Every structure is written in C-alpha cells, then in structure tokens.
XYZ file of C-alpha atoms in Angstrom:
254
model
C -10.963 -0.127 6.748
C -7.663 0.293 8.618
C -4.569 -1.035 6.883
C -0.850 -1.605 7.445
C 1.960 -2.319 4.989
C 4.664 -4.810 5.937
C 7.630 -4.772 3.552
C 9.785 -7.874 3.891
C 13.459 -7.943 2.995
C 16.777 -7.505 4.742
C 17.997 -5.613 1.672
C 15.540 -2.843 2.591
C 16.855 -2.561 6.135
C 20.518 -2.322 5.136
C 19.852 0.234 2.401
C 20.727 -1.904 -0.607
C 17.522 -0.866 -2.375
C 15.055 2.005 -2.002
C 11.587 1.007 -0.830
C 9.303 2.486 -3.486
C 6.550 -0.077 -2.893
C 5.217 1.610 0.244
C 4.913 4.950 -1.491
C 3.075 3.423 -4.454
C 0.653 1.437 -2.299
C 0.015 4.433 -0.039
C -0.994 6.659 -2.953
C -3.276 4.037 -4.462
C -4.974 3.308 -1.134
C -5.541 7.004 -0.560
C -7.358 7.181 -3.892
C -9.879 4.538 -2.814
C -10.300 5.798 0.737
C -8.523 3.057 2.684
C -6.961 4.354 5.899
C -3.300 3.376 5.927
C -2.177 3.813 9.532
C 1.211 2.057 9.718
C 4.170 0.972 7.590
C 6.627 -1.629 8.831
C 9.844 -2.973 7.328
C 11.235 -6.275 8.588
C 14.117 -8.509 7.549
C 13.965 -12.076 6.283
C 13.456 -13.652 9.682
C 10.598 -16.049 10.456
C 9.922 -15.070 14.071
C 10.309 -11.331 13.546
C 7.933 -11.353 10.599
C 5.404 -13.399 12.559
C 5.655 -10.918 15.426
C 5.016 -8.080 12.969
C 1.855 -9.846 11.826
C 0.660 -10.228 15.410
C 1.222 -6.553 16.127
C -0.397 -5.457 12.874
C -3.540 -7.524 13.266
C -4.021 -6.189 16.781
C -4.457 -2.698 15.349
C -5.709 -2.986 11.760
C -8.129 -5.030 9.654
C -5.998 -5.365 6.533
C -2.298 -6.144 6.109
C -0.421 -5.877 2.813
C 2.929 -7.600 2.526
C 5.477 -7.110 -0.221
C 8.510 -9.297 -0.877
C 9.689 -12.737 0.138
C 7.797 -14.796 -2.466
C 10.757 -16.292 -4.326
C 12.330 -19.776 -4.255
C 15.258 -19.188 -1.899
C 15.555 -20.095 1.761
C 15.163 -16.469 2.856
C 11.876 -16.066 0.936
C 9.608 -16.808 3.868
C 6.558 -14.569 3.613
C 3.994 -17.140 2.484
C 5.233 -19.717 4.962
C 5.055 -17.261 7.869
C 1.566 -16.082 6.949
C 0.384 -19.674 6.533
C 1.830 -20.509 9.943
C 0.187 -17.459 11.512
C -3.276 -18.398 10.199
C -2.675 -22.145 10.649
C -3.364 -23.009 7.007
C -1.418 -24.906 4.347
C 0.122 -23.732 1.115
C -1.084 -25.101 -2.187
C 0.860 -25.090 -5.432
C -0.634 -23.422 -8.484
C 0.283 -25.769 -11.312
C 0.358 -23.194 -14.105
C 2.949 -21.145 -12.210
C 5.061 -24.199 -11.522
C 4.883 -25.049 -15.227
C 5.931 -21.489 -16.041
C 8.935 -21.800 -13.740
C 9.945 -25.054 -15.449
C 9.610 -23.368 -18.835
C 11.814 -20.465 -17.762
C 14.476 -22.853 -16.473
C 14.402 -24.875 -19.682
C 14.718 -21.757 -21.824
C 17.928 -20.936 -19.973
C 19.340 -24.426 -20.464
C 18.491 -25.839 -17.020
C 16.390 -28.982 -16.960
C 16.134 -29.431 -13.212
C 14.382 -26.683 -11.277
C 15.466 -25.392 -7.891
C 14.052 -27.084 -4.817
C 12.179 -23.915 -3.871
C 10.253 -23.715 -7.142
C 7.168 -25.389 -5.688
C 7.123 -22.865 -2.837
C 7.478 -20.003 -5.288
C 4.443 -21.260 -7.219
C 2.275 -21.622 -4.103
C -0.360 -19.518 -2.353
C -2.303 -19.911 0.886
C -4.926 -22.623 0.662
C -8.375 -21.098 0.412
C -7.118 -17.714 -0.728
C -7.956 -15.691 -3.830
C -5.235 -15.976 -6.463
C -3.686 -12.689 -7.591
C -2.152 -13.217 -11.005
C 1.449 -12.199 -11.641
C 1.475 -10.992 -15.228
C 5.186 -10.174 -15.381
C 6.831 -12.587 -12.936
C 6.836 -16.126 -11.606
C 5.432 -15.816 -8.078
C 1.655 -15.425 -7.682
C 0.159 -13.261 -4.982
C -2.978 -13.928 -2.967
C -5.746 -12.426 -0.851
C -6.701 -14.331 2.297
C -9.368 -13.634 4.903
C -10.046 -15.323 8.234
C -11.938 -14.211 11.334
C -12.454 -10.730 9.931
C -8.751 -10.208 9.221
C -7.535 -9.763 5.661
C -4.073 -10.075 4.177
C -2.788 -9.351 0.690
C 0.525 -10.966 -0.253
C 2.379 -9.208 -3.068
C 5.768 -9.739 -4.734
C 8.668 -7.433 -3.940
C 9.958 -6.373 -7.395
C 8.144 -3.103 -8.172
C 7.453 -4.034 -11.794
C 5.542 -7.091 -10.551
C 3.944 -5.487 -7.504
C 2.530 -2.435 -9.289
C 0.839 -4.453 -12.039
C -0.672 -6.877 -9.530
C -1.878 -4.049 -7.312
C -3.464 -2.054 -10.132
C -5.055 -4.930 -12.026
C -6.201 -7.208 -9.205
C -5.877 -5.743 -5.712
C -7.546 -2.363 -6.177
C -10.649 -3.749 -7.947
C -10.950 -6.352 -5.195
C -10.638 -3.822 -2.354
C -13.201 -1.469 -3.849
C -15.767 -4.095 -2.874
C -14.910 -3.377 0.764
C -14.819 0.412 0.643
C -17.117 3.051 -0.843
C -14.873 5.833 0.414
C -12.508 8.139 -1.368
C -10.007 10.731 -0.192
C -9.758 13.866 -2.321
C -6.909 16.342 -1.956
C -5.555 19.600 -3.304
C -2.309 21.309 -2.323
C -1.344 24.972 -2.262
C 2.240 26.237 -2.412
C 2.912 29.413 -0.417
C 6.218 31.233 -0.885
C 7.707 34.056 1.128
C 6.022 33.242 4.450
C 7.649 31.248 7.299
C 5.894 28.055 8.365
C 5.321 29.398 11.878
C 3.533 32.489 10.559
C 1.312 30.327 8.363
C 0.558 28.131 11.352
C -0.531 31.195 13.366
C -2.734 32.513 10.568
C -4.340 29.216 9.561
C -4.495 27.447 12.944
C -8.300 27.277 12.887
C -8.099 25.397 9.590
C -5.413 23.047 10.909
C -7.716 22.020 13.760
C -10.487 20.855 11.413
C -11.278 17.133 11.198
C -12.983 16.545 7.830
C -11.953 18.302 5.677
C -8.436 18.377 7.084
C -5.848 21.062 6.382
C -2.167 20.387 7.035
C 1.087 22.332 6.416
C 4.307 20.774 5.083
C 7.525 22.780 5.184
C 9.596 22.627 2.001
C 13.014 24.094 1.250
C 11.834 27.471 -0.039
C 8.089 27.360 0.548
C 5.276 25.788 2.541
C 2.730 23.356 1.133
C -0.781 23.371 2.575
C -2.799 20.269 1.789
C -6.599 20.247 1.963
C -8.198 16.795 2.074
C -11.685 15.442 2.558
C -12.919 11.874 2.929
C -16.374 10.636 1.990
C -18.455 8.395 -0.245
C -17.081 8.298 -3.778
C -20.650 8.695 -5.087
C -20.603 12.228 -3.674
C -17.355 13.409 -5.256
C -18.879 16.633 -6.590
C -19.993 17.651 -3.091
C -16.632 16.668 -1.633
C -14.698 18.700 -4.191
C -16.842 21.736 -3.376
C -15.788 21.446 0.282
C -12.131 21.284 -0.738
C -12.420 24.179 -3.180
C -14.167 26.350 -0.600
C -11.210 26.085 1.770
C -8.677 26.424 -1.046
C -10.296 29.694 -2.115
C -10.424 30.992 1.461
C -6.697 30.342 1.916
C -5.977 32.028 -1.424
C -7.819 35.077 -0.152
C -5.499 35.146 2.867
C -2.364 34.426 0.787
C -2.892 35.749 -2.770
C 0.520 34.415 -3.773
C -0.596 30.826 -3.083
C -0.588 28.604 -6.160
C -2.215 25.216 -6.611
C 0.172 22.371 -7.383
C -0.399 18.853 -8.623
C-alpha cells in the first residue's frame, strides 16, 4: 500500500511549531510495512488543500491528514475532504456533548458556532476515537482510495494512531520492514561508497549510507511478510556481519 501524509496548518509553514507528526507516523508505518512515498505540508486554505488531495490520490492509495479538525474558521480539513469525495459530514453526539461539558466547566454556557463541525466526521466513515481531545478522527474509503483524518496536536494524534489507526491498517498489510544500522567512524563517506557500492545497489534487502557529523551510518533494511520475521532478520544479519568484516570498527546502533 502506497501512502502520503498531508499535514495541514499555516503555523507549520511559517515555522511557529515543529512538525513532529510526520516523523511519528513515518516510523509507525515503517514498522507495519506501509510504503510512505510523500509528505506534504499545506496551509489552512480550502483550494490548496483540495489540490493536495487530488495530487496525492493520483499517486498513492492512502492519505493521512493531520490538523484542521477544530471549531474555528481556518479548521477546514474535514470540510475539504468531504467536498473532495462528495459526501456530507455527520455530527457525533457524544463528542458534541463533551464539548458542551468542557465549555460549562469553564463557565461558558453557550458553545462556539463551530462546535458541531468539531464534533463531526465524514458520513459513512469509521470513527476514530479521540481519547484525550474533543475532535474525533475518521477512516474513509471510496473507489479504492482511503483517507485517515487525524487531529493536529501530537498528544491527541499519537494516541489515536497507536490505539485505532495501526490496528485498522494491519488488516490491509501483512508486510513489515526490518532495519539495523551500523555506525562507521574514521572513514569518509566517499570511501565507504566505493567499498560498499555493490551493497548499495541491492533492492531487497537495501543498504544505504547516511553521512553524520563525525561518522557514517549504514542502514540495512528488508521488507517482507511479518510471518517470516526470523528469515528476514537472518538476511539483515548476514549483510550486517559482512560489512563488519570489511569495517571491524563498525558498531550497531539502535
């Protein structure tokens, strides 16, 4: 399954906050063998977000959005996605009741006009519970295209992803991606590239170098069925040991 992340929020584009959501999602998807091919960041603009969806669905099967689920006028993600798929939004009553409760606890007895939107998901979608916030997420599928709509605050997004999204996606993928990384000190990246070029041209497993400040990391990765993890790890370890024979100073890092 090919996937793309679309992070929504002008605050990301202008550097007000650091986008940790993409990194977290990327790592989790790697663990369950989903191929994440693209990451996009877009501001709170209806037409630009819709254009991002069009581009994404022309090249991947699954899109994950983060952000834009709140009650304000610039929280547009659910409305744009609903417009793109030509479906309606439906309010989830228990989330609307929770919003009312939160307002009342703070001494406000009239909720904001966007509260109903905040409590809504795409009609016909699978509800993704928000255990630590007010805006639910959802999983929607139409014509072979899938989208997962997640909140932007990391404390909400990570819980929703771990508890609801990953178990759901495992139904669509039996793959896993296993990796180990070696750290090699005292050798320039170019020299390592010359010595290990045959490894770097492999397809599965793959071997790739990453230059660091005072060393080079060499990552060995293999993708396959998670039922065959023992066999897959043997393939990784074989290459790891061969590279250690070439560079005895290489150490495995986590």
